[in-house]
Each structure stands twice: as C-alpha cells, then as structure tokens.
Amino acid sequence: DAGITQSPRHKVTETGTPVTLRCHQTENHRYMYWYRQDPGHGLRLIHYSYGVKDTDKGEVSDGYSVSRSKTEDFLLTLESATSSQTSVYFCAISEGQGRGKLFFGSGTQLSVL
Amino acid sequence: DQQVKQNSPSLSVQEGRISILNCDYTNSMFDYFLWYKKYPAEGPTFLISISSIKDKNEDGRFTVFLNKSAKHLSLHIVPSQPGDSAVYFCAASAGRSGGGADGLTFGKGTHLIIQP
C-alpha cells in the first residue's frame, strides 16, 4: 500500500467553524490531490498540487483552500464549514503527471452540523 | 456537465458469471482510462487501465474494452467472485494534451453485488 495517511479519520464540527484536514505521504510523489465523495456524485476534485507551494483549483474548490509547504504534506482547509461540506474526503498522490494510478488514502469522514 | 458517465448505479450478478460494467465519456481529449474499485470505509484502489491507442487490456479476470468511436468503455470480470462486490469507478485523463497534472475525472460509480 502507498504510504498515505489522512488525519483525522472522523470529525464532527459545527457550521461556521474552520476545519483542517491533513494528508501525509511517505512516497515522495510530486502530485497530490484532494477529492470529495458524495452519494450521486462520485469523486470530485477539490484542489491539487504539482509541487511545493504549487497548487491549483479543481472542479469544486469554492469554500476550500489548500497549502503545501513540504513535499509530504498537503492540507485542506474549510475556512467556515457549511453543512454542504459534509462528505468523505480523500487524499490521493501520483508519481507521474496525473497519468492515472492515483493512490488514495483511507479517507476522512467529515460531518458539519 | 458530466464528462464521465456510469449510468447504472447498481448491478447484481450471480457468482461465477460475467460482470459487465459500462462507462461513457463525452470529452474527446481523454486519452487514458482507468477503473478503480472501492470497498466501504476504504479509499479507491486502482484496478486496470487502458490507453486510447489500444482497444483492449487484460489482467487476470479483468478486461477493459475501449470503443473510441462510441466514446464507451466497459469492464468485464470473469468469473465473478464474492470479493468483487464493491463500488467501481470509471475515470479518465486528458494526459497528453491536458498536461495531466489536474488529476482524473471520475464517474459516479456502479455498485456491483455478487450473489452467491
């Protein structure tokens, strides 16, 4: 299994509070991604990174920000959580230039009440 | 606008028979296609892929077929086993032309249930 650790695994928070999810990899892969999975929507890309301090928006980036200060860590922040951000969040890494074979973490179940 | 479509939310197949999962895409820039398998409470895991220069790729019990003219791909599992029960996601990448750094575009998934 690829060395990807997501923390926390589960989180319950209240609307309006900031939340940060962490993804840590031990593979030294250049590319890192944050996806969310929702019933009826599959997996949707939130943000991605193609290097330290190099990030870009994905399909559903509104309400989210990311940071990557080190190769191994990619943080996803919900500045002010809303109930619509209740979801399962997956971090993924890739060695190549997004040419498939993304390796996924185990996910973070986030509930915003 | 959904670029990768899996129109069957669920599929039930008897153990030992063939499972066929379908996927359609609309973006003609996609040139690399993948299938991922996902069990509950786990992250998706890569299953098999195919480049647009091929029309078939086989790996053990799993075969992916690509029909570029129809913008359609399918995953065949033969024979189906109880451990194959999972959600299967079709994904696509516009690697060569799109740079590829922006990840994969996924379908909504098909829940495959293998009946004993």
PDB file of C-alpha atoms in Angstrom:
ATOM      1  CA  ASP A   1       0.000   0.000   0.000  1.00  0.00           C
ATOM      2  CA  ALA A   2       1.135   3.504  -0.795  1.00  0.00           C
ATOM      3  CA  GLY A   3       2.225   5.410   2.285  1.00  0.00           C
ATOM      4  CA  ILE A   4      -0.628   7.872   2.630  1.00  0.00           C
ATOM      5  CA  THR A   5      -2.057   8.890   5.964  1.00  0.00           C
ATOM      6  CA  GLN A   6      -5.089  11.084   6.369  1.00  0.00           C
ATOM      7  CA  SER A   7      -5.966  12.714   9.666  1.00  0.00           C
ATOM      8  CA  PRO A   8      -8.328  12.836  11.334  1.00  0.00           C
ATOM      9  CA  ARG A   9     -10.280   9.790  10.134  1.00  0.00           C
ATOM     10  CA  HIS A  10     -13.522  11.167  11.504  1.00  0.00           C
ATOM     11  CA  LYS A  11     -14.545  14.653  12.514  1.00  0.00           C
ATOM     12  CA  VAL A  12     -17.760  16.291  13.627  1.00  0.00           C
ATOM     13  CA  THR A  13     -17.861  20.056  13.656  1.00  0.00           C
ATOM     14  CA  GLU A  14     -20.319  22.923  13.732  1.00  0.00           C
ATOM     15  CA  THR A  15     -21.325  25.241  10.939  1.00  0.00           C
ATOM     16  CA  GLY A  16     -19.084  28.280  10.713  1.00  0.00           C
ATOM     17  CA  THR A  17     -16.009  26.745  12.316  1.00  0.00           C
ATOM     18  CA  PRO A  18     -12.703  26.329  10.475  1.00  0.00           C
ATOM     19  CA  VAL A  19     -11.533  22.793   9.773  1.00  0.00           C
ATOM     20  CA  THR A  20      -8.192  21.497   8.503  1.00  0.00           C
ATOM     21  CA  LEU A  21      -7.655  18.031   7.108  1.00  0.00           C
ATOM     22  CA  ARG A  22      -4.165  16.676   6.712  1.00  0.00           C
ATOM     23  CA  CYS A  23      -2.658  14.339   4.154  1.00  0.00           C
ATOM     24  CA  HIS A  24       0.814  12.954   4.742  1.00  0.00           C
ATOM     25  CA  GLN A  25       2.725  10.813   2.250  1.00  0.00           C
ATOM     26  CA  THR A  26       5.969   8.900   2.560  1.00  0.00           C
ATOM     27  CA  GLU A  27       6.364   8.183  -1.184  1.00  0.00           C
ATOM     28  CA  ASN A  28       7.971  11.494  -2.161  1.00  0.00           C
ATOM     29  CA  HIS A  29       5.443  11.832  -5.003  1.00  0.00           C
ATOM     30  CA  ARG A  30       5.208  15.212  -6.666  1.00  0.00           C
ATOM     31  CA  TYR A  31       1.446  15.324  -7.261  1.00  0.00           C
ATOM     32  CA  MET A  32      -1.167  15.391  -4.524  1.00  0.00           C
ATOM     33  CA  TYR A  33      -4.936  15.754  -4.754  1.00  0.00           C
ATOM     34  CA  TRP A  34      -7.972  16.292  -2.585  1.00  0.00           C
ATOM     35  CA  TYR A  35     -11.253  14.708  -3.675  1.00  0.00           C
ATOM     36  CA  ARG A  36     -14.642  14.549  -2.034  1.00  0.00           C
ATOM     37  CA  GLN A  37     -17.068  11.675  -2.421  1.00  0.00           C
ATOM     38  CA  ASP A  38     -20.803  12.204  -2.163  1.00  0.00           C
ATOM     39  CA  PRO A  39     -23.746   9.934  -2.984  1.00  0.00           C
ATOM     40  CA  GLY A  40     -24.876  10.535  -6.544  1.00  0.00           C
ATOM     41  CA  HIS A  41     -21.733  12.490  -7.416  1.00  0.00           C
ATOM     42  CA  GLY A  42     -18.868  10.041  -7.312  1.00  0.00           C
ATOM     43  CA  LEU A  43     -15.438  11.544  -6.688  1.00  0.00           C
ATOM     44  CA  ARG A  44     -14.932  15.218  -7.437  1.00  0.00           C
ATOM     45  CA  LEU A  45     -11.620  17.062  -7.425  1.00  0.00           C
ATOM     46  CA  ILE A  46     -11.336  19.947  -4.956  1.00  0.00           C
ATOM     47  CA  HIS A  47      -7.724  21.096  -5.305  1.00  0.00           C
ATOM     48  CA  TYR A  48      -4.452  19.621  -6.416  1.00  0.00           C
ATOM     49  CA  SER A  49      -0.752  20.307  -6.060  1.00  0.00           C
ATOM     50  CA  TYR A  50       2.049  19.754  -8.538  1.00  0.00           C
ATOM     51  CA  GLY A  51       4.858  20.714  -6.192  1.00  0.00           C
ATOM     52  CA  VAL A  52       5.730  22.551  -3.008  1.00  0.00           C
ATOM     53  CA  LYS A  53       3.722  25.773  -2.909  1.00  0.00           C
ATOM     54  CA  ASP A  54       2.255  24.973  -6.339  1.00  0.00           C
ATOM     55  CA  THR A  55      -1.478  24.381  -6.164  1.00  0.00           C
ATOM     56  CA  ASP A  56      -4.492  24.819  -8.378  1.00  0.00           C
ATOM     57  CA  LYS A  57      -8.265  24.589  -8.212  1.00  0.00           C
ATOM     58  CA  GLY A  58     -10.339  21.619  -9.167  1.00  0.00           C
ATOM     59  CA  GLU A  59     -13.981  21.192 -10.052  1.00  0.00           C
ATOM     60  CA  VAL A  60     -15.470  22.015  -6.629  1.00  0.00           C
ATOM     61  CA  SER A  61     -12.986  24.387  -4.990  1.00  0.00           C
ATOM     62  CA  ASP A  62     -15.376  27.017  -3.593  1.00  0.00           C
ATOM     63  CA  GLY A  63     -15.144  27.183   0.195  1.00  0.00           C
ATOM     64  CA  TYR A  64     -11.846  25.310   0.323  1.00  0.00           C
ATOM     65  CA  SER A  65      -8.195  26.315   0.417  1.00  0.00           C
ATOM     66  CA  VAL A  66      -5.043  24.218   0.391  1.00  0.00           C
ATOM     67  CA  SER A  67      -1.411  24.531   1.303  1.00  0.00           C
ATOM     68  CA  ARG A  68       1.672  22.518   0.595  1.00  0.00           C
ATOM     69  CA  SER A  69       4.777  23.709   2.401  1.00  0.00           C
ATOM     70  CA  LYS A  70       6.546  20.358   2.233  1.00  0.00           C
ATOM     71  CA  THR A  71       6.531  17.568  -0.341  1.00  0.00           C
ATOM     72  CA  GLU A  72       4.989  15.144   2.115  1.00  0.00           C
ATOM     73  CA  ASP A  73       2.121  17.239   3.476  1.00  0.00           C
ATOM     74  CA  PHE A  74      -0.976  18.599   1.750  1.00  0.00           C
ATOM     75  CA  LEU A  75      -3.509  20.419   3.905  1.00  0.00           C
ATOM     76  CA  LEU A  76      -7.144  21.073   3.054  1.00  0.00           C
ATOM     77  CA  THR A  77      -8.864  23.886   4.960  1.00  0.00           C
ATOM     78  CA  LEU A  78     -12.531  24.701   5.173  1.00  0.00           C
ATOM     79  CA  GLU A  79     -12.426  28.338   6.241  1.00  0.00           C
ATOM     80  CA  SER A  80     -16.001  28.348   7.549  1.00  0.00           C
ATOM     81  CA  ALA A  81     -17.598  24.922   7.358  1.00  0.00           C
ATOM     82  CA  THR A  82     -21.118  24.540   5.971  1.00  0.00           C
ATOM     83  CA  SER A  83     -23.495  21.580   6.035  1.00  0.00           C
ATOM     84  CA  SER A  84     -22.975  21.125   2.279  1.00  0.00           C
ATOM     85  CA  GLN A  85     -19.356  20.246   3.038  1.00  0.00           C
ATOM     86  CA  THR A  86     -20.407  17.146   4.950  1.00  0.00           C
ATOM     87  CA  SER A  87     -18.669  14.474   2.913  1.00  0.00           C
ATOM     88  CA  VAL A  88     -15.934  11.882   2.754  1.00  0.00           C
ATOM     89  CA  TYR A  89     -12.645  13.476   1.773  1.00  0.00           C
ATOM     90  CA  PHE A  90      -9.923  11.508   0.042  1.00  0.00           C
ATOM     91  CA  CYS A  91      -6.338  12.495  -0.487  1.00  0.00           C
ATOM     92  CA  ALA A  92      -4.503  10.974  -3.437  1.00  0.00           C
ATOM     93  CA  ILE A  93      -0.951  11.006  -4.708  1.00  0.00           C
ATOM     94  CA  SER A  94       0.618  10.364  -8.080  1.00  0.00           C
ATOM     95  CA  GLU A  95       4.143   9.844  -9.215  1.00  0.00           C
ATOM     96  CA  GLY A  96       3.510  10.710 -12.835  1.00  0.00           C
ATOM     97  CA  GLN A  97       1.828  13.706 -14.322  1.00  0.00           C
ATOM     98  CA  GLY A  98      -1.679  12.637 -13.374  1.00  0.00           C
ATOM     99  CA  ARG A  99      -1.492   9.710 -15.779  1.00  0.00           C
ATOM    100  CA  GLY A 100      -3.721   7.559 -13.733  1.00  0.00           C
ATOM    101  CA  LYS A 101      -2.809   5.251 -10.920  1.00  0.00           C
ATOM    102  CA  LEU A 102      -3.652   7.717  -8.261  1.00  0.00           C
ATOM    103  CA  PHE A 103      -3.082   6.135  -4.868  1.00  0.00           C
ATOM    104  CA  PHE A 104      -5.723   7.071  -2.353  1.00  0.00           C
ATOM    105  CA  GLY A 105      -5.708   7.434   1.394  1.00  0.00           C
ATOM    106  CA  SER A 106      -8.388   5.843   3.565  1.00  0.00           C
ATOM    107  CA  GLY A 107     -10.486   8.986   3.735  1.00  0.00           C
ATOM    108  CA  THR A 108     -11.799  11.425   6.327  1.00  0.00           C
ATOM    109  CA  GLN A 109     -15.490  11.369   7.199  1.00  0.00           C
ATOM    110  CA  LEU A 110     -16.465  14.972   7.968  1.00  0.00           C
ATOM    111  CA  SER A 111     -19.851  15.895   9.403  1.00  0.00           C
ATOM    112  CA  VAL A 112     -20.825  19.558   9.665  1.00  0.00           C
ATOM    113  CA  LEU A 113     -23.811  20.074  11.947  1.00  0.00           C
TER     114      LEU A 113
ATOM    115  CA  ASP B   1     -21.928  18.733 -17.323  1.00  0.00           C
ATOM    116  CA  GLN B   2     -20.807  15.208 -16.563  1.00  0.00           C
ATOM    117  CA  GLN B   3     -17.857  14.160 -18.700  1.00  0.00           C
ATOM    118  CA  VAL B   4     -17.686  10.570 -17.449  1.00  0.00           C
ATOM    119  CA  LYS B   5     -20.967   8.731 -17.060  1.00  0.00           C
ATOM    120  CA  GLN B   6     -21.796   5.467 -15.384  1.00  0.00           C
ATOM    121  CA  ASN B   7     -25.495   5.083 -15.965  1.00  0.00           C
ATOM    122  CA  SER B   8     -26.041   2.000 -13.829  1.00  0.00           C
ATOM    123  CA  PRO B   9     -25.938   2.854 -10.112  1.00  0.00           C
ATOM    124  CA  SER B  10     -26.019  -0.837  -9.248  1.00  0.00           C
ATOM    125  CA  LEU B  11     -25.607  -4.253 -10.832  1.00  0.00           C
ATOM    126  CA  SER B  12     -26.354  -7.683  -9.399  1.00  0.00           C
ATOM    127  CA  VAL B  13     -24.593 -10.756 -10.846  1.00  0.00           C
ATOM    128  CA  GLN B  14     -24.501 -14.379  -9.836  1.00  0.00           C
ATOM    129  CA  GLU B  15     -21.214 -15.791  -8.608  1.00  0.00           C
ATOM    130  CA  GLY B  16     -19.269 -17.434 -11.430  1.00  0.00           C
ATOM    131  CA  ARG B  17     -20.986 -15.440 -14.171  1.00  0.00           C
ATOM    132  CA  ILE B  18     -19.625 -12.468 -16.097  1.00  0.00           C
ATOM    133  CA  SER B  19     -19.986  -8.943 -14.724  1.00  0.00           C
ATOM    134  CA  ILE B  20     -20.023  -6.128 -17.277  1.00  0.00           C
ATOM    135  CA  LEU B  21     -19.742  -2.551 -16.082  1.00  0.00           C
ATOM    136  CA  ASN B  22     -20.191   0.253 -18.572  1.00  0.00           C
ATOM    137  CA  CYS B  23     -18.861   3.777 -18.843  1.00  0.00           C
ATOM    138  CA  ASP B  24     -19.382   6.568 -21.395  1.00  0.00           C
ATOM    139  CA  TYR B  25     -17.429   9.764 -21.812  1.00  0.00           C
ATOM    140  CA  THR B  26     -18.012  12.993 -23.671  1.00  0.00           C
ATOM    141  CA  ASN B  27     -14.618  14.710 -23.675  1.00  0.00           C
ATOM    142  CA  SER B  28     -12.722  13.737 -26.822  1.00  0.00           C
ATOM    143  CA  MET B  29      -9.483  14.944 -25.196  1.00  0.00           C
ATOM    144  CA  PHE B  30      -9.495  11.982 -22.795  1.00  0.00           C
ATOM    145  CA  ASP B  31      -6.783   9.549 -23.823  1.00  0.00           C
ATOM    146  CA  TYR B  32      -6.276   7.370 -20.772  1.00  0.00           C
ATOM    147  CA  PHE B  33      -8.942   5.473 -18.884  1.00  0.00           C
ATOM    148  CA  LEU B  34      -8.936   3.646 -15.598  1.00  0.00           C
ATOM    149  CA  TRP B  35     -11.148   1.586 -13.342  1.00  0.00           C
ATOM    150  CA  TYR B  36     -10.998   1.858  -9.591  1.00  0.00           C
ATOM    151  CA  LYS B  37     -12.571  -0.419  -7.020  1.00  0.00           C
ATOM    152  CA  LYS B  38     -13.804   0.795  -3.656  1.00  0.00           C
ATOM    153  CA  TYR B  39     -14.831  -1.104  -0.558  1.00  0.00           C
ATOM    154  CA  PRO B  40     -16.784   0.626   2.246  1.00  0.00           C
ATOM    155  CA  ALA B  41     -14.658   2.730   4.610  1.00  0.00           C
ATOM    156  CA  GLU B  42     -11.613   2.392   2.355  1.00  0.00           C
ATOM    157  CA  GLY B  43     -10.062   4.535  -0.332  1.00  0.00           C
ATOM    158  CA  PRO B  44     -10.432   3.596  -4.004  1.00  0.00           C
ATOM    159  CA  THR B  45      -7.784   1.241  -5.355  1.00  0.00           C
ATOM    160  CA  PHE B  46      -6.541   1.062  -8.918  1.00  0.00           C
ATOM    161  CA  LEU B  47      -7.789  -1.947 -10.855  1.00  0.00           C
ATOM    162  CA  ILE B  48      -6.919  -1.695 -14.529  1.00  0.00           C
ATOM    163  CA  SER B  49      -6.270   0.939 -17.179  1.00  0.00           C
ATOM    164  CA  ILE B  50      -6.203   1.388 -20.935  1.00  0.00           C
ATOM    165  CA  SER B  51      -4.596   3.888 -23.245  1.00  0.00           C
ATOM    166  CA  SER B  52      -6.524   5.295 -26.189  1.00  0.00           C
ATOM    167  CA  ILE B  53      -4.086   3.643 -28.584  1.00  0.00           C
ATOM    168  CA  LYS B  54      -5.461   0.250 -27.529  1.00  0.00           C
ATOM    169  CA  ASP B  55      -8.928  -1.265 -27.635  1.00  0.00           C
ATOM    170  CA  LYS B  56      -8.425  -3.982 -25.044  1.00  0.00           C
ATOM    171  CA  ASN B  57      -6.363  -4.607 -21.947  1.00  0.00           C
ATOM    172  CA  GLU B  58      -6.469  -7.750 -19.873  1.00  0.00           C
ATOM    173  CA  ASP B  59      -5.271  -8.533 -16.367  1.00  0.00           C
ATOM    174  CA  GLY B  60      -6.308 -11.882 -14.988  1.00  0.00           C
ATOM    175  CA  ARG B  61     -10.072 -11.963 -14.542  1.00  0.00           C
ATOM    176  CA  PHE B  62     -10.396  -8.304 -15.529  1.00  0.00           C
ATOM    177  CA  THR B  63     -10.594  -6.988 -19.082  1.00  0.00           C
ATOM    178  CA  VAL B  64     -11.267  -3.435 -20.167  1.00  0.00           C
ATOM    179  CA  PHE B  65     -12.558  -2.690 -23.663  1.00  0.00           C
ATOM    180  CA  LEU B  66     -12.411   0.739 -25.283  1.00  0.00           C
ATOM    181  CA  ASN B  67     -14.542   1.857 -28.228  1.00  0.00           C
ATOM    182  CA  LYS B  68     -13.256   5.311 -29.120  1.00  0.00           C
ATOM    183  CA  SER B  69     -15.738   5.992 -31.868  1.00  0.00           C
ATOM    184  CA  ALA B  70     -18.594   5.400 -29.440  1.00  0.00           C
ATOM    185  CA  LYS B  71     -16.738   7.038 -26.528  1.00  0.00           C
ATOM    186  CA  HIS B  72     -17.531   3.956 -24.494  1.00  0.00           C
ATOM    187  CA  LEU B  73     -15.572   1.598 -22.299  1.00  0.00           C
ATOM    188  CA  SER B  74     -16.533  -1.469 -20.360  1.00  0.00           C
ATOM    189  CA  LEU B  75     -15.027  -3.605 -17.628  1.00  0.00           C
ATOM    190  CA  HIS B  76     -15.561  -7.360 -17.787  1.00  0.00           C
ATOM    191  CA  ILE B  77     -14.999  -9.545 -14.755  1.00  0.00           C
ATOM    192  CA  VAL B  78     -14.924 -13.285 -15.433  1.00  0.00           C
ATOM    193  CA  PRO B  79     -15.714 -15.261 -13.380  1.00  0.00           C
ATOM    194  CA  SER B  80     -17.291 -13.012 -10.781  1.00  0.00           C
ATOM    195  CA  GLN B  81     -16.417 -13.766  -7.169  1.00  0.00           C
ATOM    196  CA  PRO B  82     -17.969 -12.633  -3.876  1.00  0.00           C
ATOM    197  CA  GLY B  83     -14.915 -10.467  -3.145  1.00  0.00           C
ATOM    198  CA  ASP B  84     -15.684  -8.475  -6.283  1.00  0.00           C
ATOM    199  CA  SER B  85     -18.682  -6.910  -4.542  1.00  0.00           C
ATOM    200  CA  ALA B  86     -17.704  -3.238  -4.343  1.00  0.00           C
ATOM    201  CA  VAL B  87     -18.285   0.129  -5.985  1.00  0.00           C
ATOM    202  CA  TYR B  88     -16.462   0.510  -9.288  1.00  0.00           C
ATOM    203  CA  PHE B  89     -15.464   3.915 -10.585  1.00  0.00           C
ATOM    204  CA  CYS B  90     -14.591   4.684 -14.167  1.00  0.00           C
ATOM    205  CA  ALA B  91     -12.058   7.518 -14.553  1.00  0.00           C
ATOM    206  CA  ALA B  92     -10.433   9.386 -17.407  1.00  0.00           C
ATOM    207  CA  SER B  93      -7.451  11.630 -18.008  1.00  0.00           C
ATOM    208  CA  ALA B  94      -6.582  14.100 -20.753  1.00  0.00           C
ATOM    209  CA  GLY B  95      -2.951  13.295 -20.155  1.00  0.00           C
ATOM    210  CA  ARG B  96      -1.044  14.184 -23.266  1.00  0.00           C
ATOM    211  CA  SER B  97      -2.987  17.227 -24.305  1.00  0.00           C
ATOM    212  CA  GLY B  98      -4.176  18.441 -20.954  1.00  0.00           C
ATOM    213  CA  GLY B  99      -0.906  18.104 -19.128  1.00  0.00           C
ATOM    214  CA  GLY B 100      -2.396  15.546 -16.849  1.00  0.00           C
ATOM    215  CA  ALA B 101      -1.436  17.259 -13.634  1.00  0.00           C
ATOM    216  CA  ASP B 102      -5.041  18.087 -12.908  1.00  0.00           C
ATOM    217  CA  GLY B 103      -5.924  14.569 -11.889  1.00  0.00           C
ATOM    218  CA  LEU B 104      -8.656  12.253 -13.040  1.00  0.00           C
ATOM    219  CA  THR B 105     -12.310  12.819 -13.843  1.00  0.00           C
ATOM    220  CA  PHE B 106     -14.482  10.155 -12.240  1.00  0.00           C
ATOM    221  CA  GLY B 107     -17.913   8.758 -12.945  1.00  0.00           C
ATOM    222  CA  LYS B 108     -20.491   8.366 -10.196  1.00  0.00           C
ATOM    223  CA  GLY B 109     -19.724   4.696  -9.694  1.00  0.00           C
ATOM    224  CA  THR B 110     -21.562   1.388 -10.057  1.00  0.00           C
ATOM    225  CA  HIS B 111     -22.245  -0.784  -7.031  1.00  0.00           C
ATOM    226  CA  LEU B 112     -21.581  -4.373  -8.069  1.00  0.00           C
ATOM    227  CA  ILE B 113     -23.212  -7.060  -5.959  1.00  0.00           C
ATOM    228  CA  ILE B 114     -22.174 -10.673  -6.475  1.00  0.00           C
ATOM    229  CA  GLN B 115     -24.911 -13.062  -5.417  1.00  0.00           C
ATOM    230  CA  PRO B 116     -23.879 -16.500  -4.108  1.00  0.00           C
TER     231      PRO B 116
END
